[in-house]
């Protein structure tokens, strides 16, 4: 018989000699044998990367330590980046950008215009220079009338005059405003001609008296006193504003109503250029000029501001010289806040809506109004009195010339308080004021040009200017929008909840491979899985404790055994 030899079949290589990283061997060698704990079961089935390498019967210690370190580093990286994302979301949720499209100028009010004369009093009422010289004369001042001295002391509070502040040591001057009102230049001696949107208008209907640091001024297009100020909180000795036309179809947060027409209030322009703006011809009597009261400046001060802002002439103004034509082109700057920012706390979005911040003296919140109230409160706290143009209650006194240096110091300290607070030299009173910007605010940037206004040459040929003689000096002021459309500045949400969650999900996915289902899986293993296991173990114990009744199972009849047994039993019974 011929022996046939077949080639040997390839057999699998033993694990000790073959490839240790073959997938089948890898899976089998690291499987747990027997029942597994909840932690081991979670690690073996978790979709979070790296956890399955922490368990297994055949993993050596150094391998477990390696993966533990890697997982801890990944968790640390996740925590650090998520913390930085949270800080950004918590501290900087709002961004200020330009709007997507231009807005027409008729959606905003025309700027409020406050005009103050440099000439404070007519010479027939008081010659300031002469009265001052007499008062400083040790022999002649005794012969001055008390009324003349009172008028001089009142003018010292409104003149740009710094040489006689210490000439009077009176701490209070409760009658200063009535004196200034009686001495003020009459309205008809200030305004000659006014025009609005190419139509000549009555200046008295458009300009109303306003009390400022410069004395008695006149304002165009401001909110009514009842709409701007809280009369129940203020004293009743004098009025701060004489404007009485209410703004029923406009407010700063919502803008103009859809029912507002072309002649609504506050007034608005419908385009750019001088034809759509305001012009004013002012006049001054040469005989009334006083170069000592105005530090040699003559003419007018002009302040452009929002209708919701109470005017202050301390820092923001420009001058109209005599016999000059001043042209002011205005470019509006509108800060608009989107609706999704409203849900943030004011300390996070760093602005206030009108209903969120209560002011004691003003019904409408703006940073400027808040600053005025803050200055009034701080001056009262520091000096025990309030300057006459600042709001106050009926129980507060008006600062006299003896308190002028204290009031000026209070203003300076308040302006420098942020810096002094950083240097730990003083308590920051500004933090108590908490004057954040308004969420919706309106500002006006200006470009000013001027030229010679030789009105006398014009009057020689065209007799259109009545009541003007050689004792008169005229000035021309025109104010208009530079562009018919502008791009607003928008305060919008930079980092919302969806952005925060997306960033956190991206970080978790990058470092750990975590998704929403991974979190659901973790919740499942922490709650539902133990409950199911506990319930199942209780059922298993109940089934084990149940007594099972045994039964005899016989072979089929064809084997004969069952028949014999039955026959035997039958025969036995018969016996």
CSV table of C-alpha atoms in Angstrom, one decimal, residues 68-328:
chain,number,residue,atom,x,y,z
A,68,UNK,CA,-5.6,57.3,33.7
A,69,UNK,CA,-3.0,60.1,33.1
A,70,UNK,CA,-4.2,60.7,29.6
A,71,UNK,CA,-7.9,60.9,30.7
A,72,UNK,CA,-7.1,63.3,33.5
A,73,UNK,CA,-5.1,65.6,31.2
A,74,UNK,CA,-8.0,65.6,28.8
A,75,UNK,CA,-10.4,66.4,31.6
A,76,UNK,CA,-8.1,69.2,32.8
A,77,UNK,CA,-7.9,70.6,29.2
A,78,UNK,CA,-11.7,70.4,28.9
A,79,UNK,CA,-12.2,72.2,32.2
A,80,UNK,CA,-9.7,74.9,31.5
A,81,UNK,CA,-11.1,75.8,28.1
A,82,UNK,CA,-14.8,75.5,29.2
A,83,UNK,CA,-14.0,77.9,32.1
A,84,UNK,CA,-12.5,80.4,29.7
A,85,UNK,CA,-15.5,80.1,27.4
A,86,UNK,CA,-17.8,80.7,30.5
A,87,UNK,CA,-15.8,83.7,31.5
A,88,UNK,CA,-16.2,85.2,28.0
A,89,UNK,CA,-19.9,84.4,28.0
A,90,UNK,CA,-20.4,85.9,31.5
A,91,UNK,CA,-18.2,89.0,31.2
A,92,UNK,CA,-18.5,89.9,27.5
A,93,UNK,CA,-21.9,88.8,26.2
A,94,UNK,CA,-22.4,92.0,24.2
A,95,UNK,CA,-20.6,93.4,21.2
A,96,UNK,CA,-20.9,96.9,19.7
A,97,UNK,CA,-20.8,96.9,15.9
A,98,UNK,CA,-22.1,98.9,13.0
A,99,UNK,CA,-25.6,98.2,11.8
A,100,UNK,CA,-26.3,96.2,8.7
A,101,UNK,CA,-28.0,98.9,6.7
A,102,UNK,CA,-28.3,102.7,6.7
A,103,UNK,CA,-31.1,104.4,8.6
A,104,UNK,CA,-32.9,107.7,7.3
A,105,UNK,CA,-32.5,110.7,9.5
A,106,UNK,CA,-36.2,111.2,9.8
A,107,UNK,CA,-36.3,108.2,12.2
A,108,UNK,CA,-34.5,110.3,14.9
A,109,UNK,CA,-35.2,113.8,16.3
A,110,UNK,CA,-33.3,116.8,15.2
A,111,UNK,CA,-30.8,117.8,17.8
A,112,UNK,CA,-31.9,120.1,20.7
A,113,UNK,CA,-30.1,123.4,20.4
A,114,UNK,CA,-29.3,125.6,23.5
A,115,UNK,CA,-28.1,129.1,22.9
A,116,UNK,CA,-26.6,131.3,25.7
A,117,UNK,CA,-25.6,134.9,25.2
A,118,UNK,CA,-22.2,136.1,26.4
A,119,UNK,CA,-23.8,139.4,27.3
A,120,UNK,CA,-25.6,138.7,30.5
A,121,UNK,CA,-27.2,142.0,31.3
A,122,UNK,CA,-28.0,145.3,29.7
A,123,UNK,CA,-25.9,148.3,30.8
A,124,UNK,CA,-28.9,150.3,32.0
A,125,UNK,CA,-29.6,147.5,34.5
A,126,UNK,CA,-26.1,147.0,35.6
A,127,UNK,CA,-22.6,148.0,34.4
A,128,UNK,CA,-20.7,145.0,35.5
A,129,UNK,CA,-17.2,146.5,35.0
A,130,UNK,CA,-18.0,149.7,36.8
A,131,UNK,CA,-19.8,147.9,39.7
A,132,UNK,CA,-16.8,145.6,40.1
A,133,UNK,CA,-14.3,148.4,40.3
A,134,UNK,CA,-16.4,150.2,42.8
A,135,UNK,CA,-16.8,147.1,44.9
A,136,UNK,CA,-13.0,146.6,45.0
A,137,UNK,CA,-12.4,150.2,46.1
A,138,UNK,CA,-12.0,150.3,49.9
A,139,UNK,CA,-13.6,153.8,50.1
A,140,UNK,CA,-16.3,153.8,47.4
A,141,UNK,CA,-17.9,150.4,47.9
A,142,UNK,CA,-19.7,151.7,51.0
A,143,UNK,CA,-21.7,154.0,48.8
A,144,UNK,CA,-23.0,151.2,46.5
A,145,UNK,CA,-26.7,150.4,46.8
A,146,UNK,CA,-27.5,147.0,48.2
A,147,UNK,CA,-29.5,146.1,45.1
A,148,UNK,CA,-26.4,146.9,43.0
A,149,UNK,CA,-24.2,144.6,45.1
A,150,UNK,CA,-26.8,141.8,45.0
A,151,UNK,CA,-26.8,142.0,41.2
A,152,UNK,CA,-23.1,142.0,41.0
A,153,UNK,CA,-22.8,138.9,43.2
A,154,UNK,CA,-25.4,137.2,41.1
A,155,UNK,CA,-23.6,137.9,37.8
A,156,UNK,CA,-20.3,136.6,39.3
A,157,UNK,CA,-21.9,133.1,39.3
A,158,UNK,CA,-22.6,133.1,35.6
A,159,UNK,CA,-19.8,135.3,34.1
A,160,UNK,CA,-16.6,133.7,32.7
A,161,UNK,CA,-14.8,135.7,35.3
A,162,UNK,CA,-12.2,134.3,37.7
A,163,UNK,CA,-10.8,137.4,39.4
A,164,UNK,CA,-13.4,138.1,42.1
A,165,UNK,CA,-14.4,134.7,43.4
A,166,UNK,CA,-13.3,135.5,46.9
A,167,UNK,CA,-14.8,139.0,47.1
A,168,UNK,CA,-17.9,137.7,48.8
A,169,UNK,CA,-17.9,135.3,51.7
A,170,UNK,CA,-21.6,134.5,51.7
A,171,UNK,CA,-22.2,130.8,51.8
A,172,UNK,CA,-25.7,130.8,50.4
A,173,UNK,CA,-27.5,132.8,47.6
A,174,UNK,CA,-31.1,131.7,47.6
A,175,UNK,CA,-32.3,134.7,45.5
A,176,UNK,CA,-29.7,134.4,42.7
A,177,UNK,CA,-32.1,133.0,40.1
A,178,UNK,CA,-34.8,135.7,40.4
A,179,UNK,CA,-32.0,138.3,40.1
A,180,UNK,CA,-30.6,136.7,37.0
A,181,UNK,CA,-34.1,136.4,35.4
A,182,UNK,CA,-34.8,140.1,36.0
A,183,UNK,CA,-31.4,141.1,34.6
A,184,UNK,CA,-31.4,138.7,31.6
A,185,UNK,CA,-31.2,140.1,28.0
A,186,UNK,CA,-34.8,140.2,26.7
A,187,UNK,CA,-35.7,137.6,24.1
A,188,UNK,CA,-36.4,140.2,21.4
A,189,UNK,CA,-32.9,141.6,21.9
A,190,UNK,CA,-31.3,138.2,21.2
A,191,UNK,CA,-33.2,136.7,18.3
A,192,UNK,CA,-33.8,138.6,15.1
A,193,UNK,CA,-35.0,135.8,12.7
A,194,UNK,CA,-35.5,132.1,12.8
A,195,UNK,CA,-36.2,129.5,10.1
A,196,UNK,CA,-37.1,125.8,10.1
A,197,UNK,CA,-37.1,123.6,7.0
A,198,UNK,CA,-37.0,126.6,4.7
A,199,UNK,CA,-39.9,128.4,6.5
A,200,UNK,CA,-39.6,131.5,8.5
A,201,UNK,CA,-40.9,130.9,12.0
A,202,UNK,CA,-41.6,132.8,15.2
A,203,UNK,CA,-38.6,132.3,17.4
A,204,UNK,CA,-40.7,132.5,20.5
A,205,UNK,CA,-42.6,129.4,19.5
A,206,UNK,CA,-39.5,127.4,19.0
A,207,UNK,CA,-37.0,128.6,21.6
A,208,UNK,CA,-37.9,128.3,25.3
A,209,UNK,CA,-36.1,129.6,28.4
A,210,UNK,CA,-33.7,127.2,30.1
A,211,UNK,CA,-31.5,127.6,33.2
A,212,UNK,CA,-27.9,126.6,32.8
A,213,UNK,CA,-24.4,127.4,34.3
A,214,UNK,CA,-24.2,130.3,31.8
A,215,UNK,CA,-27.3,131.9,33.1
A,216,UNK,CA,-30.6,132.3,31.2
A,217,UNK,CA,-30.4,130.4,27.9
A,218,UNK,CA,-32.9,129.3,25.3
A,219,UNK,CA,-33.4,125.8,24.0
A,220,UNK,CA,-35.0,124.4,20.8
A,221,UNK,CA,-36.5,120.9,20.4
A,222,UNK,CA,-36.0,119.7,24.0
A,223,UNK,CA,-38.5,117.5,25.9
A,224,UNK,CA,-41.1,119.3,27.9
A,225,UNK,CA,-40.2,119.9,31.6
A,226,UNK,CA,-43.1,117.6,32.6
A,227,UNK,CA,-41.7,114.8,30.4
A,228,UNK,CA,-38.1,115.2,31.5
A,229,UNK,CA,-38.1,116.2,35.2
A,230,UNK,CA,-39.9,115.1,38.3
A,231,UNK,CA,-41.6,118.2,39.6
A,232,UNK,CA,-42.8,116.5,42.7
A,233,UNK,CA,-39.2,116.0,43.8
A,234,UNK,CA,-37.9,119.5,42.9
A,235,UNK,CA,-38.3,122.7,44.7
A,236,UNK,CA,-40.9,125.2,43.5
A,237,UNK,CA,-38.9,128.4,43.8
A,238,UNK,CA,-38.2,128.6,40.0
A,239,UNK,CA,-38.5,126.6,36.8
A,240,UNK,CA,-35.5,124.9,35.2
A,241,UNK,CA,-37.2,124.7,31.8
A,242,UNK,CA,-40.0,126.6,30.2
A,243,UNK,CA,-40.7,124.0,27.4
A,244,UNK,CA,-44.2,122.7,27.6
A,245,UNK,CA,-44.8,120.8,24.3
A,246,UNK,CA,-45.1,117.1,25.1
A,247,UNK,CA,-43.6,114.3,23.1
A,248,UNK,CA,-46.4,111.8,22.8
A,249,UNK,CA,-45.3,110.0,19.7
A,250,UNK,CA,-41.6,109.5,20.5
A,251,UNK,CA,-39.4,108.0,23.2
A,252,UNK,CA,-35.7,107.1,23.2
A,253,UNK,CA,-36.2,103.3,23.5
A,254,UNK,CA,-38.8,102.8,20.8
A,255,UNK,CA,-38.4,105.8,18.5
A,256,UNK,CA,-41.2,107.5,16.7
A,257,UNK,CA,-44.6,106.0,16.6
A,258,UNK,CA,-46.1,104.8,13.3
A,259,UNK,CA,-48.8,107.4,13.8
A,260,UNK,CA,-46.3,110.3,14.1
A,261,UNK,CA,-46.6,112.8,11.3
A,262,UNK,CA,-44.3,115.4,9.8
A,263,UNK,CA,-45.0,118.0,12.5
A,264,UNK,CA,-44.6,115.7,15.5
A,265,UNK,CA,-42.6,116.6,18.5
A,266,UNK,CA,-39.6,116.4,19.0
A,267,UNK,CA,-39.2,117.9,15.6
A,268,UNK,CA,-37.3,116.0,12.9
A,269,UNK,CA,-35.7,116.7,9.6
A,270,UNK,CA,-36.5,114.8,6.4
A,271,UNK,CA,-33.2,115.1,4.6
A,272,UNK,CA,-29.7,116.6,4.6
A,273,UNK,CA,-28.5,120.0,3.8
A,274,UNK,CA,-29.4,123.5,4.9
A,275,UNK,CA,-32.8,123.4,3.2
A,276,UNK,CA,-33.9,120.8,5.7
A,277,UNK,CA,-32.4,122.3,8.9
A,278,UNK,CA,-32.6,125.2,11.2
A,279,UNK,CA,-31.2,128.7,10.9
A,280,UNK,CA,-31.1,131.6,13.4
A,281,UNK,CA,-30.0,135.2,13.1
A,282,UNK,CA,-28.9,136.5,16.6
A,283,UNK,CA,-28.2,140.0,17.6
A,284,UNK,CA,-26.3,141.9,20.3
A,285,UNK,CA,-26.4,145.5,21.3
A,286,UNK,CA,-22.9,146.9,21.2
A,287,UNK,CA,-23.7,149.3,24.1
A,288,UNK,CA,-24.5,146.3,26.3
A,289,UNK,CA,-21.2,144.4,25.8
A,290,UNK,CA,-19.1,143.9,28.8
A,291,UNK,CA,-15.6,142.5,28.2
A,292,UNK,CA,-14.8,141.8,31.8
A,293,UNK,CA,-17.8,139.5,32.4
A,294,UNK,CA,-17.1,137.4,29.4
A,295,UNK,CA,-13.3,137.4,29.6
A,296,UNK,CA,-13.3,139.5,26.4
A,297,UNK,CA,-15.4,136.9,24.5
A,298,UNK,CA,-18.5,138.3,22.8
A,299,UNK,CA,-21.3,136.5,20.9
A,300,UNK,CA,-23.1,133.3,21.9
A,301,UNK,CA,-22.4,129.8,23.2
A,302,UNK,CA,-24.2,126.9,21.5
A,303,UNK,CA,-24.7,123.4,22.8
A,304,UNK,CA,-26.2,120.6,20.7
A,305,UNK,CA,-27.6,117.7,22.7
A,306,UNK,CA,-30.2,114.9,22.7
A,307,UNK,CA,-33.8,116.0,23.5
A,308,UNK,CA,-33.8,113.7,26.5
A,309,UNK,CA,-30.6,115.4,28.0
A,310,UNK,CA,-30.7,118.4,30.3
A,311,UNK,CA,-28.2,120.9,28.8
A,312,UNK,CA,-25.0,121.8,30.5
A,313,UNK,CA,-22.7,124.5,29.1
A,314,UNK,CA,-19.6,123.6,31.1
A,315,UNK,CA,-17.7,121.4,28.6
A,316,UNK,CA,-19.6,120.9,25.4
A,317,UNK,CA,-20.3,124.0,23.4
A,318,UNK,CA,-19.0,126.1,20.5
A,319,UNK,CA,-19.1,129.8,20.0
A,320,UNK,CA,-20.8,132.1,17.5
A,321,UNK,CA,-18.6,135.2,17.1
A,322,UNK,CA,-20.1,138.5,16.2
A,323,UNK,CA,-20.6,139.3,12.5
A,324,UNK,CA,-19.8,135.7,11.6
A,325,UNK,CA,-21.8,133.0,9.8
A,326,UNK,CA,-21.4,129.6,11.5
A,327,UNK,CA,-22.4,126.6,9.6
A,328,UNK,CA,-22.8,123.3,11.6
